[in-house]
Amino acid sequence: MSQINVDAAEIEKFSQLAAKWWDKTGEFKPLHDINPLRLDYIDQHAHLSGKTVLDVGCGGGILSESMALRGAENVLGIDMAELSLQTATTHAAEQAMDNVRYRCISVEDLAVEMPHTFDVVTCMEMLEHVPDPASVIRACAKLVKPDGWVFFSTLNRNAKSYVHAIVGAEYILNLVPKGTHDWQKFIAPAELARMARLAQLNVSGCMGMSYNLLSKKYFLCDDVSVNYMMACRSMAA
Ligand code: SAH
């Protein structure tokens, strides 16, 4: 078991909120709000219908379930917070979804167990919570099939992202609980792209997600200065 690349304090933070994953007006509201945007982005690139999908750092399964509903043949969600996985499993059962499963295992261990297994791997809003994001990226690259798709999303690291994601989202607008994010662990797109390429992933595209203060809605945009997603394709033949 290689559980070194886990920040116990981060897992504890998410575990304490485990009952709240499906409260669309609660602490995870921003994830519910951005979910249709990222789901469309993933589906447009990877065409989820009939695909075998892995969702890394799945939490309560917001994205995992939606990918199954969009047509994925089966979805495996993994996370290191057991309580979040209990919420995810219960919710999927309540929705009578039999093609979504959850496991408490590190992505590095799963990469040893199931290399080159998944058509699509998603790892959204998770890299900024781990000690060694490059290790997660390498494991995702190993888990995907040759020519398969890997998607990452995280927060850019610059003055604007500090003002928007920490001061604005945590202290002024209360969009997420205080202490949700550590700005120093944010990742610039060039850094993420470099880590992806070193893991034998080609970067196919990068897309920003911004928040409109007036409409209180997120929207996709070319501006990657705060929230962004990256679509990558496995180079390994
Ligand atoms: N990907 C989900 C949840 C994002 S919140 C979504 O976008 O809807 C971040 C998640 O990463 C939490 O569920 C947390 O428990 C998980 N996480 C943090 N460190 C992790 C690690 N080392 N391995 C797996 N999951 C981790």
GROMACS .gro file of C-alpha atoms and ligand atoms in nm:
model
  263
    1MET     CA    1   0.000   0.000   0.000
    2SER     CA    2   0.150   0.333  -0.104
    3GLN     CA    3  -0.052   0.582   0.100
    4ILE     CA    4   0.226   0.837   0.122
    5ASN     CA    5   0.074   1.080  -0.123
    6VAL     CA    6  -0.219   1.165   0.101
    7ASP     CA    7  -0.261   1.469   0.325
    8ALA     CA    8  -0.449   1.335   0.628
    9ALA     CA    9  -0.572   1.684   0.723
   10GLU     CA   10  -0.730   1.723   0.378
   11ILE     CA   11  -0.905   1.386   0.405
   12GLU     CA   12  -1.032   1.480   0.753
   13LYS     CA   13  -1.164   1.812   0.618
   14PHE     CA   14  -1.367   1.640   0.347
   15SER     CA   15  -1.476   1.359   0.582
   16GLN     CA   16  -1.633   1.613   0.817
   17LEU     CA   17  -1.847   1.739   0.528
   18ALA     CA   18  -1.927   1.391   0.397
   19ALA     CA   19  -2.301   1.416   0.468
   20LYS     CA   20  -2.324   1.737   0.267
   21TRP     CA   21  -2.213   1.616  -0.077
   22TRP     CA   22  -2.561   1.613  -0.228
   23ASP     CA   23  -2.688   1.932  -0.064
   24LYS     CA   24  -2.696   2.151  -0.373
   25THR     CA   25  -2.720   2.468  -0.166
   26GLY     CA   26  -2.449   2.374   0.086
   27GLU     CA   27  -2.070   2.365   0.106
   28PHE     CA   28  -2.038   2.179  -0.224
   29LYS     CA   29  -2.271   2.410  -0.419
   30PRO     CA   30  -1.988   2.530  -0.646
   31LEU     CA   31  -1.916   2.170  -0.753
   32HIS     CA   32  -2.286   2.116  -0.835
   33ASP     CA   33  -2.288   2.446  -1.024
   34ILE     CA   34  -1.983   2.367  -1.239
   35ASN     CA   35  -2.078   2.004  -1.294
   36PRO     CA   36  -2.286   2.050  -1.615
   37LEU     CA   37  -2.003   2.259  -1.763
   38ARG     CA   38  -1.730   2.005  -1.696
   39LEU     CA   39  -1.954   1.714  -1.793
   40ASP     CA   40  -2.017   1.870  -2.135
   41TYR     CA   41  -1.645   1.945  -2.178
   42ILE     CA   42  -1.554   1.582  -2.098
   43ASP     CA   43  -1.830   1.440  -2.318
   44GLN     CA   44  -1.741   1.662  -2.614
   45HIS     CA   45  -1.383   1.534  -2.610
   46ALA     CA   46  -1.420   1.175  -2.496
   47HIS     CA   47  -1.777   1.079  -2.602
   48LEU     CA   48  -1.877   0.907  -2.279
   49SER     CA   49  -2.138   0.675  -2.427
   50GLY     CA   50  -2.035   0.314  -2.370
   51LYS     CA   51  -1.705   0.411  -2.207
   52THR     CA   52  -1.529   0.269  -1.901
   53VAL     CA   53  -1.455   0.563  -1.673
   54LEU     CA   54  -1.246   0.624  -1.360
   55ASP     CA   55  -1.317   0.930  -1.141
   56VAL     CA   56  -1.017   1.002  -0.914
   57GLY     CA   57  -1.091   1.195  -0.592
   58CYS     CA   58  -1.462   1.146  -0.660
   59GLY     CA   59  -1.590   1.268  -0.322
   60GLY     CA   60  -1.964   1.210  -0.297
   61GLY     CA   61  -1.990   1.115  -0.664
   62ILE     CA   62  -2.130   1.436  -0.817
   63LEU     CA   63  -1.933   1.394  -1.140
   64SER     CA   64  -1.921   1.011  -1.129
   65GLU     CA   65  -2.300   0.977  -1.130
   66SER     CA   66  -2.345   1.239  -1.398
   67MET     CA   67  -2.102   1.059  -1.630
   68ALA     CA   68  -2.298   0.736  -1.583
   69LEU     CA   69  -2.621   0.922  -1.660
   70ARG     CA   70  -2.456   1.068  -1.970
   71GLY     CA   71  -2.405   0.714  -2.102
   72ALA     CA   72  -2.076   0.576  -1.966
   73GLU     CA   73  -2.103   0.197  -1.948
   74ASN     CA   74  -1.951   0.190  -1.603
   75VAL     CA   75  -1.788   0.438  -1.368
   76LEU     CA   76  -1.549   0.362  -1.083
   77GLY     CA   77  -1.502   0.644  -0.832
   78ILE     CA   78  -1.207   0.638  -0.592
   79ASP     CA   79  -1.126   0.861  -0.296
   80MET     CA   80  -0.934   0.831   0.032
   81ALA     CA   81  -1.222   0.964   0.243
   82GLU     CA   82  -1.423   0.655   0.337
   83LEU     CA   83  -1.715   0.861   0.469
   84SER     CA   84  -1.754   1.044   0.138
   85LEU     CA   85  -1.760   0.710  -0.042
   86GLN     CA   86  -2.038   0.591   0.191
   87THR     CA   87  -2.242   0.896   0.091
   88ALA     CA   88  -2.163   0.830  -0.275
   89THR     CA   89  -2.261   0.463  -0.254
   90THR     CA   90  -2.586   0.536  -0.072
   91HIS     CA   91  -2.680   0.808  -0.319
   92ALA     CA   92  -2.612   0.588  -0.622
   93ALA     CA   93  -2.826   0.312  -0.465
   94GLU     CA   94  -3.109   0.560  -0.403
   95GLN     CA   95  -3.093   0.655  -0.771
   96ALA     CA   96  -3.092   0.283  -0.864
   97MET     CA   97  -2.769   0.330  -1.054
   98ASP     CA   98  -2.599  -0.007  -1.091
   99ASN     CA   99  -2.312   0.100  -1.317
  100VAL     CA  100  -2.135   0.326  -1.064
  101ARG     CA  101  -1.910   0.177  -0.794
  102TYR     CA  102  -1.681   0.330  -0.539
  103ARG     CA  103  -1.357   0.214  -0.377
  104CYS     CA  104  -1.131   0.355  -0.109
  105ILE     CA  105  -0.789   0.313  -0.271
  106SER     CA  106  -0.512   0.551  -0.368
  107VAL     CA  107  -0.475   0.625  -0.737
  108GLU     CA  108  -0.115   0.504  -0.719
  109ASP     CA  109  -0.222   0.163  -0.584
  110LEU     CA  110  -0.503   0.133  -0.839
  111ALA     CA  111  -0.251   0.203  -1.117
  112VAL     CA  112  -0.054  -0.103  -1.006
  113GLU     CA  113  -0.370  -0.315  -0.988
  114MET     CA  114  -0.547  -0.202  -1.308
  115PRO     CA  115  -0.301  -0.048  -1.558
  116HIS     CA  116  -0.436   0.063  -1.901
  117THR     CA  117  -0.797  -0.023  -1.805
  118PHE     CA  118  -1.005   0.295  -1.852
  119ASP     CA  119  -1.117   0.478  -2.167
  120VAL     CA  120  -1.157   0.797  -1.965
  121VAL     CA  121  -0.996   0.913  -1.639
  122THR     CA  122  -1.118   1.228  -1.463
  123CYS     CA  123  -0.939   1.397  -1.174
  124MET     CA  124  -1.127   1.715  -1.094
  125GLU     CA  125  -1.059   1.966  -0.816
  126MET     CA  126  -0.833   1.715  -0.643
  127LEU     CA  127  -0.469   1.787  -0.742
  128GLU     CA  128  -0.455   2.097  -0.521
  129HIS     CA  129  -0.530   1.878  -0.216
  130VAL     CA  130  -0.243   1.626  -0.250
  131PRO     CA  131   0.124   1.655  -0.146
  132ASP     CA  132   0.258   1.530  -0.482
  133PRO     CA  133   0.029   1.611  -0.777
  134ALA     CA  134   0.281   1.476  -1.031
  135SER     CA  135   0.247   1.131  -0.874
  136VAL     CA  136  -0.132   1.144  -0.921
  137ILE     CA  137  -0.089   1.255  -1.282
  138ARG     CA  138   0.154   0.968  -1.353
  139ALA     CA  139  -0.091   0.720  -1.199
  140CYS     CA  140  -0.381   0.858  -1.408
  141ALA     CA  141  -0.164   0.825  -1.721
  142LYS     CA  142  -0.094   0.462  -1.632
  143LEU     CA  143  -0.461   0.381  -1.566
  144VAL     CA  144  -0.590   0.509  -1.900
  145LYS     CA  145  -0.590   0.292  -2.211
  146PRO     CA  146  -0.364   0.388  -2.503
  147ASP     CA  147  -0.534   0.675  -2.687
  148GLY     CA  148  -0.774   0.729  -2.397
  149TRP     CA  149  -0.859   1.063  -2.236
  150VAL     CA  150  -0.751   1.210  -1.903
  151PHE     CA  151  -0.910   1.527  -1.764
  152PHE     CA  152  -0.776   1.743  -1.483
  153SER     CA  153  -0.918   2.053  -1.322
  154THR     CA  154  -0.760   2.271  -1.059
  155LEU     CA  155  -0.690   2.635  -0.970
  156ASN     CA  156  -0.425   2.854  -1.128
  157ARG     CA  157  -0.166   3.014  -0.897
  158ASN     CA  158  -0.133   3.393  -0.939
  159ALA     CA  159  -0.242   3.714  -0.768
  160LYS     CA  160  -0.587   3.703  -0.928
  161SER     CA  161  -0.656   3.347  -0.814
  162TYR     CA  162  -0.561   3.448  -0.459
  163VAL     CA  163  -0.809   3.735  -0.469
  164HIS     CA  164  -1.087   3.533  -0.638
  165ALA     CA  165  -1.050   3.181  -0.496
  166ILE     CA  166  -0.930   3.257  -0.142
  167VAL     CA  167  -1.040   3.610  -0.047
  168GLY     CA  168  -1.351   3.622  -0.265
  169ALA     CA  169  -1.483   3.265  -0.255
  170GLU     CA  170  -1.389   3.183   0.108
  171TYR     CA  171  -1.408   3.517   0.292
  172ILE     CA  172  -1.642   3.751   0.104
  173LEU     CA  173  -1.894   3.541  -0.087
  174ASN     CA  174  -1.877   3.232   0.139
  175LEU     CA  175  -1.903   3.011  -0.168
  176VAL     CA  176  -1.686   2.747   0.002
  177PRO     CA  177  -1.585   2.702   0.369
  178LYS     CA  178  -1.284   2.901   0.494
  179GLY     CA  179  -0.968   2.694   0.467
  180THR     CA  180  -1.094   2.485   0.175
  181HIS     CA  181  -0.794   2.582  -0.033
  182ASP     CA  182  -0.425   2.653   0.021
  183TRP     CA  183  -0.316   2.899  -0.249
  184GLN     CA  184   0.039   2.764  -0.247
  185LYS     CA  185  -0.089   2.430  -0.373
  186PHE     CA  186  -0.259   2.582  -0.675
  187ILE     CA  187  -0.105   2.479  -1.009
  188ALA     CA  188  -0.040   2.700  -1.312
  189PRO     CA  189  -0.156   2.554  -1.647
  190ALA     CA  190   0.204   2.545  -1.776
  191GLU     CA  191   0.306   2.342  -1.469
  192LEU     CA  192   0.014   2.103  -1.514
  193ALA     CA  193   0.090   2.066  -1.886
  194ARG     CA  194   0.455   1.990  -1.808
  195MET     CA  195   0.360   1.724  -1.551
  196ALA     CA  196   0.115   1.574  -1.800
  197ARG     CA  197   0.373   1.559  -2.079
  198LEU     CA  198   0.630   1.401  -1.847
  199ALA     CA  199   0.366   1.134  -1.778
  200GLN     CA  200   0.328   1.064  -2.152
  201LEU     CA  201   0.006   1.261  -2.192
  202ASN     CA  202  -0.055   1.499  -2.483
  203VAL     CA  203  -0.239   1.818  -2.386
  204SER     CA  204  -0.535   1.860  -2.623
  205GLY     CA  205  -0.697   2.165  -2.472
  206CYS     CA  206  -0.739   2.392  -2.176
  207MET     CA  207  -1.058   2.575  -2.077
  208GLY     CA  208  -1.128   2.829  -1.805
  209MET     CA  209  -1.433   2.843  -1.577
  210SER     CA  210  -1.532   3.182  -1.442
  211TYR     CA  211  -1.796   3.302  -1.197
  212ASN     CA  212  -2.031   3.586  -1.289
  213LEU     CA  213  -2.097   3.789  -0.974
  214LEU     CA  214  -2.426   3.930  -1.103
  215SER     CA  215  -2.589   3.615  -1.238
  216LYS     CA  216  -2.413   3.401  -0.971
  217LYS     CA  217  -2.341   3.147  -1.244
  218TYR     CA  218  -2.027   2.980  -1.372
  219PHE     CA  219  -1.946   2.980  -1.742
  220LEU     CA  220  -1.678   2.833  -1.968
  221CYS     CA  221  -1.426   3.080  -2.110
  222ASP     CA  222  -1.076   3.110  -2.254
  223ASP     CA  223  -0.958   3.284  -1.937
  224VAL     CA  224  -0.766   3.021  -1.736
  225SER     CA  225  -0.647   3.266  -1.468
  226VAL     CA  226  -0.851   3.110  -1.183
  227ASN     CA  227  -1.045   2.782  -1.235
  228TYR     CA  228  -0.951   2.572  -1.536
  229MET     CA  229  -0.974   2.225  -1.689
  230MET     CA  230  -0.725   2.043  -1.909
  231ALA     CA  231  -0.801   1.766  -2.159
  232CYS     CA  232  -0.516   1.523  -2.223
  233ARG     CA  233  -0.476   1.217  -2.439
  234SER     CA  234  -0.257   0.918  -2.370
  235MET     CA  235   0.050   0.897  -2.594
  236ALA     CA  236   0.131   0.542  -2.496
  237ALA     CA  237   0.068   0.303  -2.783
  238SAH     N1  238  -1.369   1.539  -0.771
  238SAH     C1  239  -1.486   1.573  -0.694
  238SAH     C2  240  -1.452   1.616  -0.552
  238SAH     C3  241  -1.353   1.731  -0.541
  238SAH     S1  242  -1.315   1.774  -0.372
  238SAH     C4  243  -1.563   1.681  -0.766
  238SAH     O1  244  -1.501   1.762  -0.836
  238SAH     O2  245  -1.686   1.686  -0.755
  238SAH     C5  246  -1.157   1.695  -0.353
  238SAH     C6  247  -1.166   1.547  -0.327
  238SAH     O3  248  -1.035   1.492  -0.332
  238SAH     C7  249  -1.223   1.510  -0.190
  238SAH     O4  250  -1.325   1.415  -0.205
  238SAH     C8  251  -1.103   1.449  -0.116
  238SAH     O5  252  -1.140   1.350  -0.022
  238SAH     C9  253  -1.026   1.393  -0.231
  238SAH     N2  254  -0.884   1.369  -0.202
  238SAH    C10  255  -0.796   1.448  -0.140
  238SAH     N3  256  -0.675   1.388  -0.136
  238SAH    C11  257  -0.689   1.268  -0.198
  238SAH    C12  258  -0.600   1.162  -0.227
  238SAH     N4  259  -0.471   1.167  -0.193
  238SAH     N5  260  -0.649   1.054  -0.293
  238SAH    C13  261  -0.779   1.050  -0.330
  238SAH     N6  262  -0.867   1.148  -0.306
  238SAH    C14  263  -0.823   1.257  -0.240
   0.00000   0.00000   0.00000
